[in-house]
Short mmCIF file of C-alpha atoms and ligand atoms in Angstrom, two decimals:
data_model
loop_
_atom_site.label_atom_id
_atom_site.label_comp_id
_atom_site.label_asym_id
_atom_site.label_seq_id
_atom_site.Cartn_x
_atom_site.Cartn_y
_atom_site.Cartn_z
CA MET A 1 -88.33 -90.25 -69.06
CA ASN A 2 -85.69 -88.06 -70.57
CA LEU A 3 -82.63 -90.21 -70.07
CA ASP A 4 -79.96 -89.85 -72.70
CA LEU A 5 -78.57 -93.37 -72.73
CA GLN A 6 -75.24 -92.37 -74.26
CA VAL A 7 -74.71 -89.73 -71.59
CA CYS A 8 -75.68 -92.21 -68.88
CA SER A 9 -73.33 -94.81 -70.25
CA ARG A 10 -70.41 -92.40 -70.41
CA ALA A 11 -71.11 -91.13 -66.89
CA ARG A 12 -71.30 -94.68 -65.57
CA LEU A 13 -68.04 -95.81 -67.18
CA SER A 14 -66.18 -92.75 -65.90
CA ARG A 15 -67.97 -92.84 -62.49
CA ASP A 16 -68.74 -89.16 -62.98
CA PRO A 17 -69.96 -87.68 -59.65
CA ARG A 18 -71.75 -84.83 -61.45
CA PHE A 19 -74.36 -87.37 -62.49
CA ASP A 20 -74.79 -88.94 -59.06
CA GLY A 21 -78.50 -89.07 -58.22
CA LYS A 22 -79.55 -88.06 -61.73
CA PHE A 23 -79.97 -91.66 -62.75
CA PHE A 24 -79.48 -95.18 -61.40
CA ILE A 25 -78.16 -98.33 -63.06
CA GLY A 26 -79.88 -101.68 -62.67
CA VAL A 27 -77.60 -104.63 -63.33
CA VAL A 28 -79.57 -107.45 -64.87
CA GLY A 29 -77.66 -110.45 -63.49
CA SER A 30 -77.35 -109.37 -59.87
CA ARG A 31 -80.74 -107.57 -59.75
CA VAL A 32 -79.00 -104.74 -57.88
CA TYR A 33 -79.22 -101.05 -58.67
CA CYS A 34 -76.27 -98.68 -58.28
CA ARG A 35 -75.22 -95.05 -58.39
CA PRO A 36 -73.09 -93.96 -61.36
CA ILE A 37 -70.15 -93.67 -58.94
CA CYS A 38 -70.37 -97.26 -57.63
CA PRO A 39 -66.85 -98.58 -56.91
CA ALA A 40 -67.84 -102.13 -57.89
CA PRO A 41 -66.45 -103.37 -61.23
CA THR A 42 -68.53 -101.94 -64.08
CA ALA A 43 -71.04 -104.27 -65.67
CA LYS A 44 -71.26 -104.92 -69.40
CA GLU A 45 -73.41 -102.38 -71.22
CA LYS A 46 -75.86 -105.04 -72.40
CA ASN A 47 -76.58 -105.95 -68.75
CA CYS A 48 -77.35 -102.40 -67.69
CA ARG A 49 -80.74 -100.77 -67.39
CA TYR A 50 -80.99 -97.05 -66.69
CA PHE A 51 -83.56 -95.47 -64.40
CA ALA A 52 -84.28 -91.80 -63.67
CA THR A 53 -84.96 -92.49 -60.00
CA ALA A 54 -84.23 -95.08 -57.35
CA ALA A 55 -87.97 -95.67 -57.06
CA ALA A 56 -88.15 -96.64 -60.73
CA ALA A 57 -85.32 -99.13 -60.28
CA ALA A 58 -87.05 -100.55 -57.22
CA GLU A 59 -90.35 -100.85 -59.11
CA ALA A 60 -88.55 -102.79 -61.82
CA GLY A 61 -87.44 -105.31 -59.19
CA PHE A 62 -83.88 -104.18 -58.47
CA ARG A 63 -82.44 -104.01 -54.95
CA PRO A 64 -80.25 -101.14 -53.68
CA CYS A 65 -76.53 -101.90 -53.85
CA LEU A 66 -74.93 -102.34 -50.43
CA ARG A 67 -71.64 -100.92 -51.66
CA CYS A 68 -72.52 -97.60 -53.26
CA ARG A 69 -75.64 -97.18 -51.09
CA PRO A 70 -78.15 -95.44 -53.38
CA GLU A 71 -79.77 -93.95 -50.26
CA CYS A 72 -76.73 -91.68 -49.97
CA SER A 73 -76.93 -90.19 -53.45
CA PRO A 74 -77.78 -86.51 -53.86
CA GLY A 75 -81.52 -85.97 -54.31
CA THR A 76 -83.39 -85.96 -57.58
CA PRO A 77 -82.87 -82.56 -59.22
CA ALA A 78 -85.80 -80.39 -58.23
CA TRP A 79 -86.30 -79.01 -61.69
CA LEU A 80 -87.58 -81.59 -64.10
CA GLY A 81 -87.79 -79.39 -67.10
CA THR A 82 -91.31 -79.89 -68.27
CA SER A 83 -93.36 -80.77 -65.24
CA ASN A 84 -93.87 -78.17 -62.59
CA THR A 85 -96.50 -80.40 -61.03
CA VAL A 86 -94.00 -83.19 -60.44
CA SER A 87 -91.48 -80.76 -58.94
CA ARG A 88 -94.12 -79.39 -56.59
CA ALA A 89 -95.30 -82.86 -55.68
CA LEU A 90 -91.74 -83.88 -54.80
CA ARG A 91 -91.43 -80.82 -52.60
CA LEU A 92 -94.63 -81.70 -50.76
CA ILE A 93 -93.56 -85.34 -50.33
CA ALA A 94 -90.28 -84.11 -48.83
CA GLU A 95 -92.16 -81.84 -46.44
CA SER A 96 -94.77 -84.29 -45.24
CA GLY A 97 -93.68 -87.71 -46.49
CA LEU A 98 -97.08 -88.48 -48.11
CA GLU A 99 -98.32 -89.41 -44.65
CA ASP A 100 -101.16 -86.95 -44.40
CA GLY A 101 -103.71 -88.52 -46.69
CA GLY A 102 -101.81 -90.27 -49.46
CA VAL A 103 -101.92 -89.69 -53.19
CA GLU A 104 -105.53 -88.47 -53.35
CA VAL A 105 -104.80 -85.61 -50.97
CA LEU A 106 -101.51 -84.85 -52.68
CA ALA A 107 -103.23 -84.64 -56.09
CA GLU A 108 -105.99 -82.47 -54.68
CA ARG A 109 -103.48 -80.02 -53.23
CA LEU A 110 -101.79 -79.81 -56.60
CA GLY A 111 -105.09 -79.25 -58.35
CA VAL A 112 -104.92 -82.33 -60.57
CA GLY A 113 -106.61 -85.72 -60.58
CA SER A 114 -104.77 -88.57 -58.87
CA ARG A 115 -104.65 -90.63 -62.10
CA HIS A 116 -103.14 -87.72 -63.96
CA LEU A 117 -100.56 -87.24 -61.20
CA ARG A 118 -99.70 -90.91 -61.42
CA ARG A 119 -99.21 -90.62 -65.17
CA LEU A 120 -96.99 -87.56 -64.75
CA PHE A 121 -94.88 -89.35 -62.16
CA LEU A 122 -94.47 -92.37 -64.37
CA ARG A 123 -93.48 -90.23 -67.32
CA HIS A 124 -90.94 -88.06 -65.48
CA LEU A 125 -89.68 -90.27 -62.67
CA GLY A 126 -90.52 -93.75 -63.91
CA ALA A 127 -92.39 -94.57 -60.71
CA THR A 128 -95.72 -93.84 -59.04
CA PRO A 129 -96.05 -91.27 -56.22
CA ILE A 130 -96.48 -94.08 -53.69
CA ALA A 131 -93.35 -95.87 -54.92
CA VAL A 132 -91.39 -92.62 -54.72
CA ALA A 133 -92.54 -91.97 -51.16
CA GLN A 134 -91.88 -95.58 -50.12
CA THR A 135 -88.39 -95.58 -51.59
CA ARG A 136 -87.57 -92.37 -49.74
CA ARG A 137 -88.81 -93.90 -46.50
CA LEU A 138 -86.81 -97.04 -47.02
CA HIS A 139 -83.69 -95.10 -47.96
CA PHE A 140 -83.99 -92.97 -44.86
CA ALA A 141 -84.42 -96.06 -42.70
CA LYS A 142 -81.26 -97.51 -44.25
CA LYS A 143 -79.39 -94.29 -43.52
CA LEU A 144 -80.51 -94.42 -39.89
CA ILE A 145 -79.43 -98.06 -39.59
CA ASP A 146 -76.02 -97.31 -41.08
CA GLU A 147 -75.26 -93.89 -39.66
CA THR A 148 -76.86 -93.80 -36.21
CA ALA A 149 -77.00 -95.98 -33.13
CA LEU A 150 -80.77 -95.55 -32.79
CA PRO A 151 -82.64 -98.66 -31.66
CA MET A 152 -84.57 -100.36 -34.50
CA SER A 153 -87.91 -99.56 -32.86
CA GLN A 154 -87.08 -95.86 -33.05
CA ILE A 155 -85.91 -96.17 -36.66
CA ALA A 156 -89.18 -97.84 -37.59
CA LEU A 157 -91.08 -94.81 -36.32
CA ALA A 158 -88.63 -92.18 -37.55
CA SER A 159 -88.76 -93.51 -41.09
CA GLY A 160 -92.54 -93.67 -41.09
CA PHE A 161 -93.10 -97.43 -41.08
CA GLY A 162 -95.62 -97.22 -38.27
CA SER A 163 -94.70 -100.55 -36.68
CA VAL A 164 -91.52 -102.53 -36.10
CA ARG A 165 -93.05 -105.50 -37.86
CA ARG A 166 -93.72 -103.57 -41.04
CA PHE A 167 -90.26 -102.05 -40.84
CA ASN A 168 -88.59 -105.46 -40.48
CA ALA A 169 -90.64 -106.88 -43.32
CA GLY A 170 -89.94 -103.89 -45.57
CA ILE A 171 -86.19 -104.02 -45.04
CA ARG A 172 -86.02 -107.80 -45.41
CA LYS A 173 -87.97 -107.74 -48.63
CA VAL A 174 -85.69 -105.19 -50.24
CA TYR A 175 -82.29 -106.09 -48.79
CA HIS A 176 -82.77 -109.82 -48.15
CA ARG A 177 -81.31 -109.14 -44.71
CA THR A 178 -82.72 -108.11 -41.34
CA PRO A 179 -82.06 -104.58 -40.06
CA THR A 180 -79.70 -106.04 -37.45
CA GLN A 181 -77.72 -107.92 -40.08
CA ILE A 182 -77.41 -104.74 -42.10
CA ARG A 183 -76.14 -102.83 -39.11
CA ARG A 184 -73.50 -105.49 -38.48
CA LEU A 185 -72.18 -104.99 -42.02
CA VAL A 186 -71.47 -101.34 -41.36
CA ARG A 187 -68.12 -100.40 -40.01
CA GLN A 188 -69.68 -98.42 -37.17
CA THR A 189 -67.54 -95.44 -36.45
CA THR A 190 -67.67 -93.66 -33.12
CA THR A 191 -71.10 -93.49 -31.53
CA GLN A 192 -72.52 -90.05 -30.97
CA PRO A 193 -73.38 -88.71 -27.53
CA GLY A 194 -76.97 -88.44 -26.27
CA ASN A 195 -79.38 -87.01 -28.79
CA GLN A 196 -76.80 -86.39 -31.47
CA TYR A 197 -76.92 -87.76 -34.98
CA LEU A 198 -74.27 -87.50 -37.61
CA PHE A 199 -75.16 -87.70 -41.30
CA ARG A 200 -73.32 -87.26 -44.55
CA LEU A 201 -75.42 -85.55 -47.20
CA HIS A 202 -74.01 -85.80 -50.68
CA PHE A 203 -74.08 -83.24 -53.47
CA ARG A 204 -73.17 -83.19 -57.13
CA PRO A 205 -69.87 -81.31 -57.48
CA PRO A 206 -68.79 -78.57 -57.84
CA TYR A 207 -70.11 -77.00 -54.64
CA HIS A 208 -68.80 -73.57 -53.64
CA TRP A 209 -68.90 -74.13 -49.88
CA GLN A 210 -66.99 -70.96 -49.05
CA GLY A 211 -69.47 -68.90 -51.07
CA MET A 212 -72.33 -70.46 -49.14
CA LEU A 213 -70.62 -69.81 -45.80
CA ASP A 214 -69.74 -66.21 -46.68
CA PHE A 215 -73.32 -65.46 -47.61
CA LEU A 216 -74.71 -67.06 -44.45
CA ALA A 217 -72.03 -65.53 -42.21
CA ALA A 218 -72.88 -61.96 -43.21
CA ARG A 219 -76.52 -62.62 -42.37
CA ALA A 220 -76.16 -64.86 -39.29
CA THR A 221 -78.57 -63.72 -36.59
CA PRO A 222 -76.54 -63.39 -33.36
CA GLY A 223 -77.56 -66.02 -30.81
CA VAL A 224 -79.47 -68.05 -33.41
CA GLU A 225 -76.79 -68.72 -36.02
CA VAL A 226 -73.01 -68.89 -35.92
CA VAL A 227 -70.48 -69.30 -38.70
CA GLU A 228 -66.93 -70.04 -37.53
CA SER A 229 -63.97 -72.10 -38.69
CA GLY A 230 -65.77 -73.46 -41.73
CA VAL A 231 -68.84 -74.56 -39.78
CA TYR A 232 -72.41 -73.25 -39.95
CA ARG A 233 -74.43 -73.79 -36.77
CA ARG A 234 -77.95 -72.80 -35.75
CA THR A 235 -80.73 -73.40 -33.25
CA ILE A 236 -83.95 -75.04 -34.43
CA SER A 237 -87.40 -75.80 -33.14
CA LEU A 238 -89.83 -78.27 -34.64
CA HIS A 239 -93.07 -79.82 -33.36
CA GLY A 240 -92.63 -78.09 -30.01
CA ARG A 241 -89.09 -79.25 -29.39
CA ALA A 242 -85.79 -77.40 -29.63
CA GLY A 243 -82.28 -78.33 -30.62
CA TYR A 244 -79.55 -77.31 -33.00
CA PHE A 245 -77.51 -78.56 -35.93
CA GLU A 246 -74.16 -77.84 -37.49
CA VAL A 247 -72.91 -78.30 -41.04
CA SER A 248 -69.40 -78.54 -42.45
CA LEU A 249 -67.79 -79.75 -45.65
CA ASP A 250 -66.34 -83.19 -46.34
CA ASP A 251 -64.45 -82.29 -49.47
CA SER A 252 -63.05 -85.73 -50.10
CA ARG A 253 -66.49 -87.27 -50.39
CA ASP A 254 -68.54 -84.57 -52.12
CA ALA A 255 -70.69 -84.30 -49.02
CA LEU A 256 -71.71 -82.05 -46.18
CA VAL A 257 -71.32 -83.44 -42.69
CA VAL A 258 -74.40 -82.66 -40.62
CA ARG A 259 -74.54 -83.05 -36.86
CA ILE A 260 -78.04 -82.77 -35.46
CA ASP A 261 -78.78 -82.45 -31.76
CA PHE A 262 -82.49 -83.02 -31.30
CA GLY A 263 -84.52 -84.90 -28.71
CA ASP A 264 -87.09 -86.43 -31.03
CA PRO A 265 -85.74 -88.91 -33.60
CA GLN A 266 -89.13 -88.92 -35.35
CA SER A 267 -88.37 -85.43 -36.64
CA LEU A 268 -85.01 -86.41 -38.15
CA PHE A 269 -86.40 -87.06 -41.62
CA PHE A 270 -87.92 -83.58 -41.81
CA ILE A 271 -84.86 -81.91 -40.32
CA VAL A 272 -82.60 -83.62 -42.85
CA GLU A 273 -84.90 -82.67 -45.74
CA ARG A 274 -84.92 -79.05 -44.60
CA ILE A 275 -81.14 -78.99 -44.34
CA ARG A 276 -80.90 -80.46 -47.83
CA ALA A 277 -83.09 -77.67 -49.14
CA MET A 278 -81.27 -75.01 -47.12
CA PHE A 279 -77.92 -75.99 -48.58
CA ASP A 280 -79.32 -76.57 -52.07
CA LEU A 281 -78.04 -80.14 -52.20
CA ASN A 282 -80.34 -81.36 -54.96
CA ALA A 283 -79.09 -78.75 -57.43
CA ASP A 284 -77.97 -80.07 -60.77
CA TRP A 285 -74.98 -77.88 -61.51
CA ALA A 286 -74.38 -79.33 -64.98
CA ALA A 287 -77.85 -78.19 -66.08
CA ILE A 288 -77.61 -74.80 -64.36
CA VAL A 289 -74.22 -73.81 -65.67
CA SER A 290 -75.12 -74.09 -69.33
CA SER A 291 -77.81 -71.41 -68.90
CA LEU A 292 -75.60 -69.16 -66.79
CA ARG A 293 -73.02 -69.09 -69.55
CA ALA A 294 -75.54 -67.24 -71.73
CA ASP A 295 -74.34 -63.98 -70.18
CA PRO A 296 -70.65 -63.08 -70.55
CA THR A 297 -70.35 -61.33 -67.16
CA ILE A 298 -72.01 -64.19 -65.30
CA ALA A 299 -70.02 -66.70 -67.35
CA ALA A 300 -66.81 -65.04 -66.14
CA GLY A 301 -68.08 -65.29 -62.54
CA VAL A 302 -68.87 -68.97 -63.05
CA GLU A 303 -65.38 -69.56 -64.40
CA LEU A 304 -63.86 -67.91 -61.32
CA ASP A 305 -66.14 -69.46 -58.69
CA PRO A 306 -67.84 -72.59 -59.99
CA GLY A 307 -70.60 -74.23 -57.97
CA LEU A 308 -72.22 -71.30 -56.20
CA ARG A 309 -75.60 -72.36 -54.78
CA VAL A 310 -78.68 -70.46 -53.73
CA PRO A 311 -78.75 -70.49 -49.93
CA GLY A 312 -82.18 -71.48 -48.67
CA CYS A 313 -83.35 -71.05 -45.11
CA TRP A 314 -84.34 -73.12 -42.11
CA ASP A 315 -87.68 -71.41 -41.71
CA GLY A 316 -89.64 -69.35 -44.23
CA PHE A 317 -91.21 -67.03 -41.66
CA GLU A 318 -87.84 -66.24 -40.11
CA LEU A 319 -86.39 -65.50 -43.54
CA ALA A 320 -89.29 -63.21 -44.43
CA ILE A 321 -88.76 -61.24 -41.20
CA ARG A 322 -85.10 -61.01 -42.08
CA ALA A 323 -85.93 -59.67 -45.56
CA ILE A 324 -88.27 -57.02 -44.12
CA LEU A 325 -85.65 -55.96 -41.57
CA GLY A 326 -83.19 -55.51 -44.41
CA GLN A 327 -85.31 -52.91 -46.16
CA GLN A 328 -83.47 -49.59 -46.28
CA ILE A 329 -80.48 -50.64 -44.21
CA THR A 330 -77.22 -52.48 -44.71
CA VAL A 331 -76.71 -56.22 -44.28
CA LYS A 332 -74.84 -55.48 -41.06
CA GLY A 333 -77.59 -53.25 -39.71
CA ALA A 334 -80.27 -55.82 -40.49
CA THR A 335 -78.24 -58.58 -38.85
CA ALA A 336 -77.91 -56.51 -35.67
CA LEU A 337 -81.67 -55.82 -35.59
CA ALA A 338 -82.45 -59.51 -36.08
CA GLY A 339 -80.13 -60.28 -33.17
CA ARG A 340 -81.95 -57.78 -30.95
CA ILE A 341 -85.31 -59.31 -31.84
CA ALA A 342 -83.98 -62.78 -31.04
CA SER A 343 -82.43 -61.74 -27.72
CA THR A 344 -85.58 -59.87 -26.66
CA TYR A 345 -88.29 -62.26 -27.85
CA GLY A 346 -86.58 -65.58 -28.55
CA LYS A 347 -86.68 -68.45 -26.06
CA LEU A 348 -83.44 -69.23 -24.27
CA LEU A 349 -81.57 -72.29 -25.41
CA LYS A 350 -78.28 -73.69 -24.16
CA GLY A 351 -76.34 -74.65 -27.24
CA PRO A 352 -72.66 -74.81 -28.12
CA SER A 353 -70.51 -71.78 -28.83
CA GLY A 354 -72.63 -68.72 -29.51
CA LEU A 355 -76.04 -70.40 -29.76
CA THR A 356 -78.28 -68.96 -27.06
CA ARG A 357 -81.73 -68.32 -28.54
CA LEU A 358 -84.46 -69.70 -30.75
CA PHE A 359 -85.80 -67.29 -33.32
CA PRO A 360 -89.22 -66.12 -32.04
CA PRO A 361 -92.25 -67.69 -33.75
CA ALA A 362 -95.14 -65.79 -35.38
CA GLU A 363 -97.34 -65.99 -32.24
CA VAL A 364 -94.72 -64.05 -30.28
CA LEU A 365 -93.93 -61.47 -32.96
CA ALA A 366 -97.65 -60.79 -33.54
CA GLU A 367 -97.73 -59.35 -30.01
CA ALA A 368 -94.26 -57.82 -29.87
CA LYS A 369 -93.49 -54.09 -29.54
CA LEU A 370 -90.76 -54.03 -32.11
CA THR A 371 -90.24 -50.27 -32.09
CA SER A 372 -88.65 -50.79 -28.67
CA VAL A 373 -85.76 -52.72 -30.25
CA GLY A 374 -85.07 -50.03 -32.81
CA LEU A 375 -87.40 -50.73 -35.72
CA THR A 376 -89.22 -47.95 -37.52
CA GLY A 377 -92.98 -47.81 -37.02
CA ALA A 378 -93.65 -48.91 -40.60
CA ARG A 379 -91.24 -51.84 -40.46
CA SER A 380 -92.59 -53.11 -37.15
CA GLU A 381 -96.14 -52.84 -38.51
CA THR A 382 -95.19 -54.92 -41.57
CA ILE A 383 -93.74 -57.61 -39.31
CA ARG A 384 -96.78 -57.54 -37.04
CA CYS A 385 -99.12 -57.93 -40.06
CA LEU A 386 -97.09 -60.83 -41.46
CA ALA A 387 -96.98 -62.54 -38.05
CA CYS A 388 -100.77 -62.15 -37.66
CA ALA A 389 -101.36 -63.53 -41.18
CA VAL A 390 -99.24 -66.58 -40.31
CA CYS A 391 -101.06 -67.04 -36.97
CA SER A 392 -104.48 -66.88 -38.61
CA GLY A 393 -103.40 -69.35 -41.28
CA LYS A 394 -103.87 -66.82 -44.08
CA ILE A 395 -100.22 -67.28 -44.96
CA SER A 396 -98.33 -70.52 -44.47
CA PHE A 397 -94.71 -71.00 -45.43
CA SER A 398 -94.98 -74.78 -45.43
CA GLY A 399 -96.57 -76.83 -48.18
CA VAL A 400 -96.65 -73.96 -50.66
CA VAL A 401 -98.05 -75.40 -53.86
CA ASP A 402 -98.57 -72.35 -56.02
CA SER A 403 -95.70 -69.93 -55.52
CA GLU A 404 -97.31 -67.15 -57.53
CA ALA A 405 -100.54 -67.19 -55.55
CA PHE A 406 -98.51 -67.32 -52.34
CA LEU A 407 -96.42 -64.31 -53.37
CA GLU A 408 -99.53 -62.36 -54.34
CA ARG A 409 -100.98 -62.89 -50.87
CA LEU A 410 -97.66 -61.90 -49.35
CA CYS A 411 -97.60 -58.65 -51.32
CA GLU A 412 -100.99 -57.68 -49.89
CA ILE A 413 -99.20 -57.01 -46.62
CA PRO A 414 -98.29 -53.32 -46.45
CA GLY A 415 -94.52 -52.95 -46.70
CA ILE A 416 -93.91 -56.12 -48.72
CA GLY A 417 -93.21 -55.33 -52.36
CA LYS A 418 -92.01 -57.19 -55.39
CA TRP A 419 -88.37 -57.15 -54.33
CA THR A 420 -89.04 -58.71 -50.91
CA ALA A 421 -91.40 -61.26 -52.49
CA GLN A 422 -88.83 -62.36 -55.09
CA TYR A 423 -86.15 -62.64 -52.43
CA ILE A 424 -88.44 -64.84 -50.34
CA ALA A 425 -89.29 -66.90 -53.46
CA MET A 426 -85.59 -67.42 -54.04
CA ARG A 427 -84.60 -68.47 -50.55
CA ALA A 428 -87.72 -69.77 -48.80
CA LEU A 429 -89.70 -71.27 -51.70
CA ARG A 430 -86.56 -72.35 -53.54
CA GLU A 431 -87.84 -71.12 -56.87
CA PRO A 432 -84.78 -71.48 -59.14
CA ASP A 433 -86.00 -68.75 -61.49
CA ALA A 434 -86.90 -66.14 -58.84
CA PHE A 435 -85.08 -62.90 -59.48
CA PRO A 436 -85.31 -59.63 -57.54
CA SER A 437 -84.79 -57.53 -60.64
CA SER A 438 -85.14 -54.17 -58.89
CA ASP A 439 -82.09 -54.83 -56.75
CA LEU A 440 -79.43 -52.17 -57.03
CA GLY A 441 -76.60 -54.63 -56.41
CA LEU A 442 -77.73 -56.69 -59.39
CA LEU A 443 -78.01 -53.59 -61.57
CA ARG A 444 -74.59 -52.43 -60.48
CA ALA A 445 -72.95 -55.75 -61.26
CA LEU A 446 -74.00 -55.38 -64.90
CA CYS A 447 -73.66 -51.56 -65.02
CA LEU A 448 -77.35 -51.16 -65.87
CA SER A 449 -79.76 -48.53 -64.65
CA THR A 450 -83.24 -49.94 -65.15
CA THR A 451 -85.10 -53.03 -64.06
CA ARG A 452 -86.27 -53.65 -67.62
CA GLU A 453 -82.73 -53.68 -68.99
CA LEU A 454 -81.69 -56.11 -66.27
CA GLU A 455 -84.61 -58.44 -66.93
CA GLN A 456 -83.81 -58.47 -70.65
CA ARG A 457 -80.16 -59.10 -69.95
CA VAL A 458 -80.74 -62.22 -67.82
CA GLN A 459 -83.43 -63.76 -70.06
CA GLY A 460 -80.93 -66.32 -71.30
CA CYS A 461 -80.27 -67.53 -67.75
CA ARG A 462 -83.81 -68.85 -67.40
CA PRO A 463 -84.94 -71.00 -65.65
CA TRP A 464 -81.99 -70.44 -63.29
CA ARG A 465 -82.08 -66.70 -62.62
CA ALA A 466 -81.77 -67.20 -58.84
CA TYR A 467 -78.28 -68.59 -59.48
CA ALA A 468 -77.57 -65.68 -61.79
CA ALA A 469 -78.50 -63.36 -58.91
CA MET A 470 -76.03 -65.11 -56.60
CA TYR A 471 -73.23 -64.57 -59.12
CA LEU A 472 -74.19 -60.97 -59.74
CA TRP A 473 -74.20 -60.20 -56.01
CA LYS A 474 -70.80 -61.77 -55.71
CA ILE A 475 -69.54 -59.69 -58.64
CA ALA A 476 -71.12 -56.51 -57.22
CA GLY A 477 -69.45 -57.24 -53.87
CA GLN A 478 -66.04 -57.71 -55.46
CA SER A 479 -66.23 -54.59 -57.63
CA ALA A 480 -67.81 -52.28 -55.04
CA PRO A 481 -65.64 -49.28 -54.23
CA ARG A 482 -64.18 -49.66 -50.77
CA ALA A 483 -65.74 -47.15 -48.40
CA SER A 484 -62.69 -45.67 -46.79
CA GLN A 485 -64.49 -44.20 -43.81
CA SER A 486 -66.03 -47.49 -42.65
CA SER A 487 -64.29 -50.69 -43.58
CA SER A 488 -67.03 -52.78 -42.01
CA ARG A 489 -69.63 -51.48 -44.41
CA PRO A 490 -70.85 -54.47 -46.41
CA ALA A 491 -69.98 -54.34 -50.03
CA GLU A 492 -73.36 -55.52 -51.24
CA LYS A 493 -75.99 -53.09 -50.22
CA HIS A 494 -79.04 -54.22 -52.12
CA ASN A 495 -80.98 -51.18 -53.05
CA VAL A 496 -84.21 -51.12 -54.92
CA ALA A 497 -84.10 -49.02 -58.02
CA VAL A 498 -86.46 -46.06 -58.11
CA SER A 499 -88.30 -47.57 -61.05
CA ALA A 500 -89.28 -50.65 -59.06
CA PRO A 501 -93.03 -51.09 -58.89
CA GLY A 502 -94.47 -50.84 -55.41
CA HIS A 503 -91.31 -49.48 -53.93
CA SER A 504 -89.47 -46.26 -53.81
CA ALA A 505 -87.22 -47.15 -50.94
CA SER A 506 -83.79 -48.66 -50.86
CA ILE A 507 -83.41 -52.12 -49.47
CA ALA A 508 -80.65 -54.20 -48.00
CA VAL A 509 -80.91 -57.81 -47.03
ZN1 ZN B 1 -73.27 -100.13 -56.35
#
């Protein structure tokens, strides 16, 4: 494990929130493990053990602290430097919880042997894949006990314990208390109505919430997504059920407040994980920022607006459709088209303020006559092909193990080029180094004219070029000449440069 003990020690003594979730402290006497920000009096250095993950601390026999609640820490940074396999494995565990076949199946999907995977996990996370998955399950159960009014039987299922007995035993073993005793300890705030659940999801500061909202607001599909008064809200469907969620900022606690309205508590774990990914909550800003400073223009942007994140998406297919719609038109035009597709083909849903539709799934769009809502023939054909590929299973946006192979398959669809693929890699696959280098907005931000120059220029920002792109778009938006004839024209019209391979058209997202 690459833990710098001096750095850990300093972060612990100063309770530095930038390190929250990057390591955990086991205190030898009490056998409890804590977050670096724990409000409890700091232990003597000689009594502290440092662990890269909560699972490693648990494996070493430490129990989670009831005060700082390790289950509430921001997630393990997705990028672990040397091991892509571990990063991918963590992504798959978050998507399916290691429930569909265990470690053998996980290793097979990653193309490595299960013993090798185990070794990699131990080296980078200090715990085996099973321990990591179990700790996540236990942490989520604890969150449900503390933050919801769900009956324990429901929590047992929602956190993947299978039976109430196993759940009770698991909690008792780790916390030395029954689930009911734990719930009594919590100062229960107001209970939520009906199917609503309120969670606080923590991040490592700084987090540029306004930048995230601005980006999402410009692209919010009418009826499906709404951004108003500092809140992002959208409809969702999962496992045949529909609902919605809303997200806002709790500045005082370095957290986002997430309200989920969904009928099936068993899906909560997956909904929360998707929201985490969508809002880039696992990002390790301290690591990212040092690379971004390699370029003077981006460094100036970072200075001005620290903490910009890469907005992900709720659903990869929906995002891909959105990217295709954006080809050759402005952000505003693409948003309007997406709204027309949703209102024509999306299922009705009665949600709060402005939420009226679910975004249509692939099965519906494979059959849709999209030229009737204003799409060009070519664009509607691209969407039809993508929808058919998703229906036939040729392309799946979930459980993507090898991003490059996935993007190659995606580019076989007529009308999807390198630009669209990189944009999808950035937002749907959450590849931190994805970079749509043929984008005219990016070129403009650095006053360059060719893709090659741009790629050379951002070399130093690796492996975080997706973040560099966010800053460059922001800079391009700020420096764009105001179009006097139409004030509503979005500042960042992402055009593909003529030199871009596979494309000669302009694109806007
Ligand atoms: Zn603590």
